[in-house]
Short mmCIF file of C-alpha atoms in Angstrom, two decimals:
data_model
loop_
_atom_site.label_atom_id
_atom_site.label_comp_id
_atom_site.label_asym_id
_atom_site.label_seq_id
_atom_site.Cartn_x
_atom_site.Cartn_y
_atom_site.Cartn_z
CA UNK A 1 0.00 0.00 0.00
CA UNK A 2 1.43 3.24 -1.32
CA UNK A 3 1.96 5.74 2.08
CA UNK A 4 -0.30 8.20 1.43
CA UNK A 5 -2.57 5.76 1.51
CA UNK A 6 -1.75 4.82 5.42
CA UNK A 7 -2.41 8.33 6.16
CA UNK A 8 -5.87 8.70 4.66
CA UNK A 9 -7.83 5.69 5.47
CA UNK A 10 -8.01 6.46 9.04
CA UNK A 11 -9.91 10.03 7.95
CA UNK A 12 -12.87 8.18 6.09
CA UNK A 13 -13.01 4.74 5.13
CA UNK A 14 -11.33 3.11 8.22
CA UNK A 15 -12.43 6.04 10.43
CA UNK A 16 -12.19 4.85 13.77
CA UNK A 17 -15.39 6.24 15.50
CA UNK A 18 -17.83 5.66 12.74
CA UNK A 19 -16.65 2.96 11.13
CA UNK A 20 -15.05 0.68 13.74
CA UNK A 21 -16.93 2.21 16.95
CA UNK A 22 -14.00 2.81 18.64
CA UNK A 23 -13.13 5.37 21.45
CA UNK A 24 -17.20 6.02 22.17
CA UNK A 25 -16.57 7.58 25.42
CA UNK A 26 -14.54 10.59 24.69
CA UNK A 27 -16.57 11.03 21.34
CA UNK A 28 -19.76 11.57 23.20
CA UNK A 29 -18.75 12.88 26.47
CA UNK A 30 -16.65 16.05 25.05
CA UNK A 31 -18.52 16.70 22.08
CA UNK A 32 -20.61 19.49 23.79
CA UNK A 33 -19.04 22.25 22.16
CA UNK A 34 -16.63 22.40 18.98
CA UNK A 35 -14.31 23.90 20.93
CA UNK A 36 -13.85 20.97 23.60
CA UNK A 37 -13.68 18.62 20.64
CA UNK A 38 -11.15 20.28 18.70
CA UNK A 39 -9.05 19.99 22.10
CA UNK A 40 -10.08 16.51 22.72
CA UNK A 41 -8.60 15.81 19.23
CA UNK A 42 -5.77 17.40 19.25
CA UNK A 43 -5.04 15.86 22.93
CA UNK A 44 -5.25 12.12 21.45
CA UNK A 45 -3.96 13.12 17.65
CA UNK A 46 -0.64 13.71 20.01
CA UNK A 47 -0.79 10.66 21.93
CA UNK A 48 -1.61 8.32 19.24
CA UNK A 49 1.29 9.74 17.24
CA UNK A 50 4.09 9.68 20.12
CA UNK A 51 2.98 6.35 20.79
CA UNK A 52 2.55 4.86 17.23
CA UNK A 53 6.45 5.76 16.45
CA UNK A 54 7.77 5.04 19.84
CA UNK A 55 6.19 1.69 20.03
CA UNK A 56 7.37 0.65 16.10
CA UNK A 57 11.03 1.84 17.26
CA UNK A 58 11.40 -0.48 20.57
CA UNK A 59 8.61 -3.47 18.62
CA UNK A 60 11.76 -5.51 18.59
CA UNK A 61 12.91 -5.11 22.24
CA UNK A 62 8.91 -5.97 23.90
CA UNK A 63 8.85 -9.91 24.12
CA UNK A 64 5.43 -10.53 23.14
CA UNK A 65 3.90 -12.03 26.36
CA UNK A 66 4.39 -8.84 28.20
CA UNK A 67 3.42 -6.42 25.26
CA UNK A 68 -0.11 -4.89 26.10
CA UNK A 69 1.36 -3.68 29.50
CA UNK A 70 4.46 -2.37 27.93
CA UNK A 71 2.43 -0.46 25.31
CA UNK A 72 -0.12 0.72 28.77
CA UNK A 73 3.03 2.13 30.02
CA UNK A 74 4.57 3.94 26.80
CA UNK A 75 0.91 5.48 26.45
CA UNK A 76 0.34 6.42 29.64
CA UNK A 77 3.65 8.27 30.16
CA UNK A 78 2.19 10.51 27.06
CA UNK A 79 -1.13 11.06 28.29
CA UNK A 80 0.49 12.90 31.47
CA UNK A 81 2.93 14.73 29.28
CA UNK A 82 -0.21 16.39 27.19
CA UNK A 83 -1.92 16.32 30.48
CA UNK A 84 0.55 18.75 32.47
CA UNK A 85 1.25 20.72 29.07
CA UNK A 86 -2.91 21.07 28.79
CA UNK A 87 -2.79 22.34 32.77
CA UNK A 88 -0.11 24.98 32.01
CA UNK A 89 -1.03 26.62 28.83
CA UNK A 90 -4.65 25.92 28.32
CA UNK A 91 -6.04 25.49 31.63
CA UNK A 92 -9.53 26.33 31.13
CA UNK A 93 -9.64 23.40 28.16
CA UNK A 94 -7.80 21.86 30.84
CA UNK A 95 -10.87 21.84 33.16
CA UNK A 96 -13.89 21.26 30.72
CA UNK A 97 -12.02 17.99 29.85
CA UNK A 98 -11.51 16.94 32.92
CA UNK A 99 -11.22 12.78 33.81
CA UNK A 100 -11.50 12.81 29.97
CA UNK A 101 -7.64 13.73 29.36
CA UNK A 102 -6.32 10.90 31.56
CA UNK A 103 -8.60 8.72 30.19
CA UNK A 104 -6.86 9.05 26.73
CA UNK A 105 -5.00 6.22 28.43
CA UNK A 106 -7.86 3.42 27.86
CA UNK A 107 -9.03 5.04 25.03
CA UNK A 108 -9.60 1.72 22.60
CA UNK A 109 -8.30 3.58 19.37
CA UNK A 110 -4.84 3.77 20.82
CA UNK A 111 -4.26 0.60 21.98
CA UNK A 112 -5.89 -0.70 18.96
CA UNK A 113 -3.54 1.14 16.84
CA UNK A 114 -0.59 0.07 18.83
CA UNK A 115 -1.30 -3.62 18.62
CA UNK A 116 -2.97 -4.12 15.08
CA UNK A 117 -0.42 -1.24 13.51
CA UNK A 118 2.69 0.12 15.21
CA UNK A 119 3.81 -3.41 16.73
CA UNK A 120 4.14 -5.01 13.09
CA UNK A 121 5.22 -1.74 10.80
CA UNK A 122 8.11 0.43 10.41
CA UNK A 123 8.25 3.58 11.95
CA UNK A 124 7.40 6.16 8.85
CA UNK A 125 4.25 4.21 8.13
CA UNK A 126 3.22 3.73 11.85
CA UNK A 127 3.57 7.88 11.98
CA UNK A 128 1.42 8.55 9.01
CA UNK A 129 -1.72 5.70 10.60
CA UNK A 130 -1.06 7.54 13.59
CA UNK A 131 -1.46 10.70 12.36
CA UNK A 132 -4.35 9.80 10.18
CA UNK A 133 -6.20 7.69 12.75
CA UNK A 134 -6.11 10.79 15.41
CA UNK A 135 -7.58 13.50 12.52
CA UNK A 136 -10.61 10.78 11.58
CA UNK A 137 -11.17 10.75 15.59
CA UNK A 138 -10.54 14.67 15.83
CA UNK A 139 -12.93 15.05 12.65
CA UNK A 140 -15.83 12.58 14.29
CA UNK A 141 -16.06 14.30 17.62
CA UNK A 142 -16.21 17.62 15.42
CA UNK A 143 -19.19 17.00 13.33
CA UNK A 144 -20.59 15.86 16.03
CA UNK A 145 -19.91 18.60 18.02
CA UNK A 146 -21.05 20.61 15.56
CA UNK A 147 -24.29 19.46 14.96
CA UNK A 148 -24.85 19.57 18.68
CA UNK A 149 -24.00 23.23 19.69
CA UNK A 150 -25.73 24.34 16.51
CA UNK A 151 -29.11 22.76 17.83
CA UNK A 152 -28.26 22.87 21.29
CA UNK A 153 -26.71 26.64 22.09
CA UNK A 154 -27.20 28.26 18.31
CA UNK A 155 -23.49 28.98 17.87
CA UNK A 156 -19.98 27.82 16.29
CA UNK A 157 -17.20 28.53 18.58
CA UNK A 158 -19.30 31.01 20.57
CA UNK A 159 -20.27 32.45 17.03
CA UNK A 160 -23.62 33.16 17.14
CA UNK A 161 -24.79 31.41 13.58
CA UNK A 162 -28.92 30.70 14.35
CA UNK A 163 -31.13 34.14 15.10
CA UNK A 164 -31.28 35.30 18.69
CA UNK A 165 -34.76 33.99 18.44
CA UNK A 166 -34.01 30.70 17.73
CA UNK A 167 -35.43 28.85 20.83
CA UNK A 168 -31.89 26.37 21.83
CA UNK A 169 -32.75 22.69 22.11
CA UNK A 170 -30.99 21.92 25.33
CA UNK A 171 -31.74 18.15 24.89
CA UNK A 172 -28.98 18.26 22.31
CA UNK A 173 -26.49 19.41 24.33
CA UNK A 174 -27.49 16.77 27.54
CA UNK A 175 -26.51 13.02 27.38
CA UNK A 176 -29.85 12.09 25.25
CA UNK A 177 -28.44 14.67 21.95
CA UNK A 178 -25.19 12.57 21.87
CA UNK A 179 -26.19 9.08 21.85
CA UNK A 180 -29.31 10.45 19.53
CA UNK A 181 -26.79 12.19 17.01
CA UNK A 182 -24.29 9.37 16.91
CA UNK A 183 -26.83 6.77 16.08
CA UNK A 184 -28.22 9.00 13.25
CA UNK A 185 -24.69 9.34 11.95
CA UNK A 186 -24.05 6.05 11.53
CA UNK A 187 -27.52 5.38 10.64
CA UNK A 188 -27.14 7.87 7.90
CA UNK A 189 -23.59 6.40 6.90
CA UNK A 190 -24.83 2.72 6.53
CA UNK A 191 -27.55 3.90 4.16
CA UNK A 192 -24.77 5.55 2.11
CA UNK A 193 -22.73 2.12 2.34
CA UNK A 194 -25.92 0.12 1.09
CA UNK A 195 -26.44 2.51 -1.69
CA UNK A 196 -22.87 1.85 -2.96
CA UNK A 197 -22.85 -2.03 -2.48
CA UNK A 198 -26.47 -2.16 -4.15
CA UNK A 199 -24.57 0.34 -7.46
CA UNK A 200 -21.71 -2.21 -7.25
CA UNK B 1 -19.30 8.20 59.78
CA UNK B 2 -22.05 10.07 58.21
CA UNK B 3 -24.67 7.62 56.88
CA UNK B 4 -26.57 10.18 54.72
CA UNK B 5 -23.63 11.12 53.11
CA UNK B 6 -22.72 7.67 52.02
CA UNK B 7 -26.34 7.40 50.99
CA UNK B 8 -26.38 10.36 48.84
CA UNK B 9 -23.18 8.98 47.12
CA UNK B 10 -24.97 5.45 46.38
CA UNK B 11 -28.06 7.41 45.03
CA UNK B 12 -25.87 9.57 43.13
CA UNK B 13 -23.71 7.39 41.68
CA UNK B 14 -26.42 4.53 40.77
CA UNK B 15 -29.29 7.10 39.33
CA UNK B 16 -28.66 10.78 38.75
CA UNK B 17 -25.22 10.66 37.91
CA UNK B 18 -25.06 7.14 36.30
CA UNK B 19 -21.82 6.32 34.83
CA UNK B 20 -22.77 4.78 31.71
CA UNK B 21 -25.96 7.28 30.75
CA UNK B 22 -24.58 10.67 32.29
CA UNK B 23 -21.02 10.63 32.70
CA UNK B 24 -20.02 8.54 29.15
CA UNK B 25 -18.08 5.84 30.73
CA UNK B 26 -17.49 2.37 29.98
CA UNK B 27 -19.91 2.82 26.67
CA UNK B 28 -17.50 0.01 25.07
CA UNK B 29 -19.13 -2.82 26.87
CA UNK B 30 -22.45 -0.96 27.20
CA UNK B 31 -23.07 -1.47 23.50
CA UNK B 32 -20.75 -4.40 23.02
CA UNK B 33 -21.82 -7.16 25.56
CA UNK B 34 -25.30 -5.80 26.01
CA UNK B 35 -26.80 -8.53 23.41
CA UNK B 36 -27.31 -11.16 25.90
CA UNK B 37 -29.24 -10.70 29.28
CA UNK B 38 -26.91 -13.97 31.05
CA UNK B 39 -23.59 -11.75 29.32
CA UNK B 40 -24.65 -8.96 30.80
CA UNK B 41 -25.23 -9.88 34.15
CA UNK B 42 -21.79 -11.70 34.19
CA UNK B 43 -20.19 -8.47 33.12
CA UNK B 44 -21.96 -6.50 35.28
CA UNK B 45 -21.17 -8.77 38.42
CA UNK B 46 -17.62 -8.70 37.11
CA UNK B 47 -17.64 -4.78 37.26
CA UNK B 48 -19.11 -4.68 40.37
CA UNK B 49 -15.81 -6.45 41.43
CA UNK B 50 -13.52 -5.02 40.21
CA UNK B 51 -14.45 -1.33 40.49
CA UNK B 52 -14.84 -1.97 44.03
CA UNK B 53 -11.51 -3.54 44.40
CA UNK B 54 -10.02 -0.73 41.90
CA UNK B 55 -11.43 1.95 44.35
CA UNK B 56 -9.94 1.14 47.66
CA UNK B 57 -6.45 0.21 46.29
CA UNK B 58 -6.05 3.39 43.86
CA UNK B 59 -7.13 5.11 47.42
CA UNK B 60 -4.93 3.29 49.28
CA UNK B 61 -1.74 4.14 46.74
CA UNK B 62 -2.62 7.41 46.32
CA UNK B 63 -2.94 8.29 49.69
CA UNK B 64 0.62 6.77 50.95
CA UNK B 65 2.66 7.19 48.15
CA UNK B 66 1.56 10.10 46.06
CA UNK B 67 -0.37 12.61 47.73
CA UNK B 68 2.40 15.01 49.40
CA UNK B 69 0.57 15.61 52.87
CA UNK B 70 -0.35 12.45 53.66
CA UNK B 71 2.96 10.28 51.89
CA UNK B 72 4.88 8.07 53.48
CA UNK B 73 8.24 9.25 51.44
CA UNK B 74 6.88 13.22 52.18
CA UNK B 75 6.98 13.79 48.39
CA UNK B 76 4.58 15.22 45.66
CA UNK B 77 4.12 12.33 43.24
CA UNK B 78 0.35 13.01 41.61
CA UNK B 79 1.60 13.24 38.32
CA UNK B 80 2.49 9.73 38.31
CA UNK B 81 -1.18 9.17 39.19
CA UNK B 82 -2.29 7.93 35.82
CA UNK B 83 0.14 5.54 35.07
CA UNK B 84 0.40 4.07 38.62
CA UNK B 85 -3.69 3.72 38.49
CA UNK B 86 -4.00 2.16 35.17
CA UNK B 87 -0.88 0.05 36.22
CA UNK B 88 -2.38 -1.04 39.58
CA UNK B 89 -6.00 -1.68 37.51
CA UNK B 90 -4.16 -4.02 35.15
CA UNK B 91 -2.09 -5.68 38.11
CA UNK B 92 -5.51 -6.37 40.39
CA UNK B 93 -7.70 -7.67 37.11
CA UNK B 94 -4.85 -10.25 36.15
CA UNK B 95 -4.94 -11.18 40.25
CA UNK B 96 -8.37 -11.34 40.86
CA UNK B 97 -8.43 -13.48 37.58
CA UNK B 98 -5.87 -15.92 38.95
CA UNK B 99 -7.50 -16.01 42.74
CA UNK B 100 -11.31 -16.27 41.29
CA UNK B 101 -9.68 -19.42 38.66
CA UNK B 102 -8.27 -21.17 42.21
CA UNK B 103 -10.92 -20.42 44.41
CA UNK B 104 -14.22 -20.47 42.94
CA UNK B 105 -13.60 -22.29 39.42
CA UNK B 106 -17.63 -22.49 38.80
CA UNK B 107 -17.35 -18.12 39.26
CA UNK B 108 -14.78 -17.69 37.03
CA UNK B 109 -16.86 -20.08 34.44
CA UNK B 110 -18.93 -17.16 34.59
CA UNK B 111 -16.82 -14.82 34.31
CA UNK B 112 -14.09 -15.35 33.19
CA UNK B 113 -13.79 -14.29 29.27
CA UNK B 114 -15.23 -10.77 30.86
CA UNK B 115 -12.66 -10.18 33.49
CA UNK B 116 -9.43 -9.26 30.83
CA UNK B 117 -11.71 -6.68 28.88
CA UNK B 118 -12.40 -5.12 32.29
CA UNK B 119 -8.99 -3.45 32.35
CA UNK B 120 -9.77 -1.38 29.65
CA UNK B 121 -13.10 -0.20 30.75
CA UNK B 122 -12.42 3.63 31.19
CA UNK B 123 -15.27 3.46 33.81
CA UNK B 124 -12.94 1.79 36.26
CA UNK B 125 -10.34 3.88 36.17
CA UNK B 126 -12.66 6.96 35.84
CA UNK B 127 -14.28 5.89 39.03
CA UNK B 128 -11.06 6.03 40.53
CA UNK B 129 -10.09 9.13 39.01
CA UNK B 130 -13.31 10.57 40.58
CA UNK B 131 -12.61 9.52 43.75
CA UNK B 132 -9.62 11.50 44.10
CA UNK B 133 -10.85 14.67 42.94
CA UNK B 134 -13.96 14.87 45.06
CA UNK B 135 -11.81 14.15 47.36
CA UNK B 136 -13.81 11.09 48.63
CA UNK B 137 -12.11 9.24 52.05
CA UNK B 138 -11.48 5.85 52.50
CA UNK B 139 -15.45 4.63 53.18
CA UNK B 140 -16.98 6.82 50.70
CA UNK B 141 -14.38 5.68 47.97
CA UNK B 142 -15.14 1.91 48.53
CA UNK B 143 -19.29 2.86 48.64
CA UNK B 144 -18.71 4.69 45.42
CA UNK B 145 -16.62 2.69 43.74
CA UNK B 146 -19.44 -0.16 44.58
CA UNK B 147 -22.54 2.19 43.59
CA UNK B 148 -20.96 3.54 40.18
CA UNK B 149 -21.04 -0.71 39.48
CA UNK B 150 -24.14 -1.13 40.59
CA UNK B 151 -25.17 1.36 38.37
CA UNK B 152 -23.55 0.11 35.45
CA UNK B 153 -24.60 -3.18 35.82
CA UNK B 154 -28.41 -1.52 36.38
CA UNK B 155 -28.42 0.19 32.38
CA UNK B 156 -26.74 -2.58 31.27
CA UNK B 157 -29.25 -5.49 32.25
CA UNK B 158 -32.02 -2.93 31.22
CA UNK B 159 -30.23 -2.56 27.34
CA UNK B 160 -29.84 -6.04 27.23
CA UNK B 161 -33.83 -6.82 28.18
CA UNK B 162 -34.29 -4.03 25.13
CA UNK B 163 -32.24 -5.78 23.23
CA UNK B 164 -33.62 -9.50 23.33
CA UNK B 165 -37.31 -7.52 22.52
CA UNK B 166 -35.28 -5.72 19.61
CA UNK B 167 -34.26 -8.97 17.93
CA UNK B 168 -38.28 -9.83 17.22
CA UNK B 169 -39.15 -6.25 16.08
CA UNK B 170 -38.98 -4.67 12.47
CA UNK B 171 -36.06 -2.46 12.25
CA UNK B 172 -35.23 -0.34 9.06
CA UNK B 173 -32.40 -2.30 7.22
CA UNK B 174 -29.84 1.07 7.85
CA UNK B 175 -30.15 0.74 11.18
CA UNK B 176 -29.78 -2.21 11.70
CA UNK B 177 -27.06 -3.13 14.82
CA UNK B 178 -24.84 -0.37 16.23
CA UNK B 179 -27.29 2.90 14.92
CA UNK B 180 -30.43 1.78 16.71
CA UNK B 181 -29.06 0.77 20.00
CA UNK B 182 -27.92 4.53 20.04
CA UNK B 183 -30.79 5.63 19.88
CA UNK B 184 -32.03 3.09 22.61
CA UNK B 185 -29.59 4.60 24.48
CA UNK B 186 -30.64 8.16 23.58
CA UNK B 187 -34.22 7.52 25.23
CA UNK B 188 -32.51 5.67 28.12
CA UNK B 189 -30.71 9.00 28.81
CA UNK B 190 -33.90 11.05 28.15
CA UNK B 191 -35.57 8.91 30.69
CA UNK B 192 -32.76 9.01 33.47
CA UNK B 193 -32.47 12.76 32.67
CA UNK B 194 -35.88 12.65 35.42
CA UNK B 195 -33.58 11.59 38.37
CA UNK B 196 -31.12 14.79 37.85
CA UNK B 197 -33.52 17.15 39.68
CA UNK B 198 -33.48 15.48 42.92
CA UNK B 199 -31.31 17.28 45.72
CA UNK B 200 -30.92 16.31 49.13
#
């Protein structure tokens, strides 16, 4: 497979949310505003990365009975690097996230990565599945996130985008709006994926 | 020892702020094991276990080792709380696994292919995350730790009943699977969305 290719399948046809329902949690608990999710994704684009090429540089060194600890450890000591970089610069972010950041640590897309990806491939290609695995997550928490402050508070980035007389559906922004919007996603997306296999 | 305290942390932590439906955790298993209503209950009895166990030894370690005022080395060690939690999760699952195996073989029939998934449920190590930051003491942490379980175990059982009722009903052929057990989900939410008014 060519490389560029390893970089864009995690963005839409492997995505990891949508397609392989992976890392639900963090997907639906920060994607309140766009601005939480934006963080949120940039938090675990920087994990997955760090860990994807540090893991495919020491693959040789782990004896495989003792792996899934050993690649625990390697994430976890990146989670609390973002996680005291977060509390420094962007505190504020720091706090909407909240258990969410250290969390990154049994986030499923990760580990997943680390084990079906970065274990058995060198470490240029590992970087690029990183890097495109983190900006499909990034972009699924952002549509969603999207679609929910729109409906929920009327604005993009505390933009204002509906009419001050748009009545907000605060449902949308409460639990119910997430798992409601996800499941019309991916409702939405398997009609698409029957309408291609029925063309082919 | 307050008793109405501890009681408004089992309320809490079973109905108005239920782990699975208001705070987003452990959603993996939630949608992945709730097919079955026997699975489910042996996942949910697992949990119960384990998040228990999970909250009085991340208490234990962070009290005398990391927290500064209360260490036995006298030292400020709380960044190192996510990897020695996650660490210490991993450590106690494999354990209790081994103990349950020798002890009560008929048990770990049960539940034993549930146990190893366990240690990446975020909702164990958010529940001991949680503890720490509100700052919970040794009782309250255990009776926590318990009632977020019971709680889990509660929406899971009830998705799994939906489930089983689900497999006789016509669903559209797009959402099939994954998209309409969202929405499931979605209403579950709505519906426990009536406990969050209560105050004590």
């Amino acid at each position: 497979m060519k490389a560029i290719q390893e970089f864009t399948k995690g963005i839409i046809k492997e995505n990891p949310v949508f397609v392989m329902a992976l890392g639900l949690c963090p997907t639906l608990a920060v994607s309140t505003s766009v601005q939480n999710a934006i963080g949120m994704g940039a938090a675990a684009t920087f994990v997955l990365l760090c860990s994807n090429i540090f893991i495919s540089l020491i693959k040789n060194l782990i004896p495989s009975k003792v792996r899934i600890p050993c690649f625990i450890l390697v994430i976890a000591s990146f989670v609390t690097i973002i996680d005291m970089v977060m509390e420094a610069y962007v505190p504020p972010l720091h706090k909407s996230l909240g258990i969410f950041i250290p969390l990154i640590v049994v986030n499923c897309i990760i580990l997943g990565r680390a084990e079906a990806f970065a274990s058995k491939n060198g470490v240029f290609k590992s970087m690029l599945d990183g890097l495109g695995m983190g900006l499909g997550f990034m972009l699924a928490i952002m549509v969603i996130a999207l679609i929910r402050e729109i409906l929920g508070v009327g604005t993009i980035l505390n933009i204002r985008i509906l009419p001050a007389s748009y009545k907000p559906m605060i449902a949308a922004i409460l639990p119910p709006g997430a798992f409601i919007t996800i499941g019309l996603l991916m409702g939405l997306l398997s009609i698409l994926q029957n309408k291609k296999k029925s063309k082919a | 020892m307050d008793f109405s305290t501890l009681f408004i942390i089992i309320i809490g932590s079973i109905f108005v702020n239920n782990f699975v439906i208001h705070r987003f955790l452990g959603l993996c298993p939630y949608i992945g094991v709730s097919k079955k209503m026997d699975s489910a209950l042996g996942m949910g009895m697992a949990v119960i276990f384990v998040m228990t166990m999970a909250s009085t030894i991340t208490w234990l370690i962070y009290t005398f080792f990391l927290n500064e005022a209360t260490s036995i080395f006298g030292l400020d060690l709380t960044f190192l709380r996510t990897i020695t939690f996650i660490l210490s999760i991993a450590v106690l699952v494999q354990f209790v696994e081994m103990v349950i195996k020798k002890a009560a073989p008929e048990l770990y029939k049960a539940l034993g292919i549930y146990l190893p998934l366990i240690t990446t449920n975020c909702a164990v190590l958010g529940v001991s995350l949680l503890n720490i930051n509100e700052n919970y003491n040794f009782i309250e942490s255990i009776v926590n730790g318990a009632a977020a379980g019971v709680g889990f175990t509660l929406v899971l059982v009830l998705m799994a009943g939906i489930r089983e009722r689900l497999e006789y009903s016509k669903v559209p052929r797009s959402m099939k699977g994954m998209p309409i057990s969202f929405i499931i989900a979605g209403c579950m939410a709505l519906a426990f969305l009536g406990f969050t008014g209560m105050k004590f």
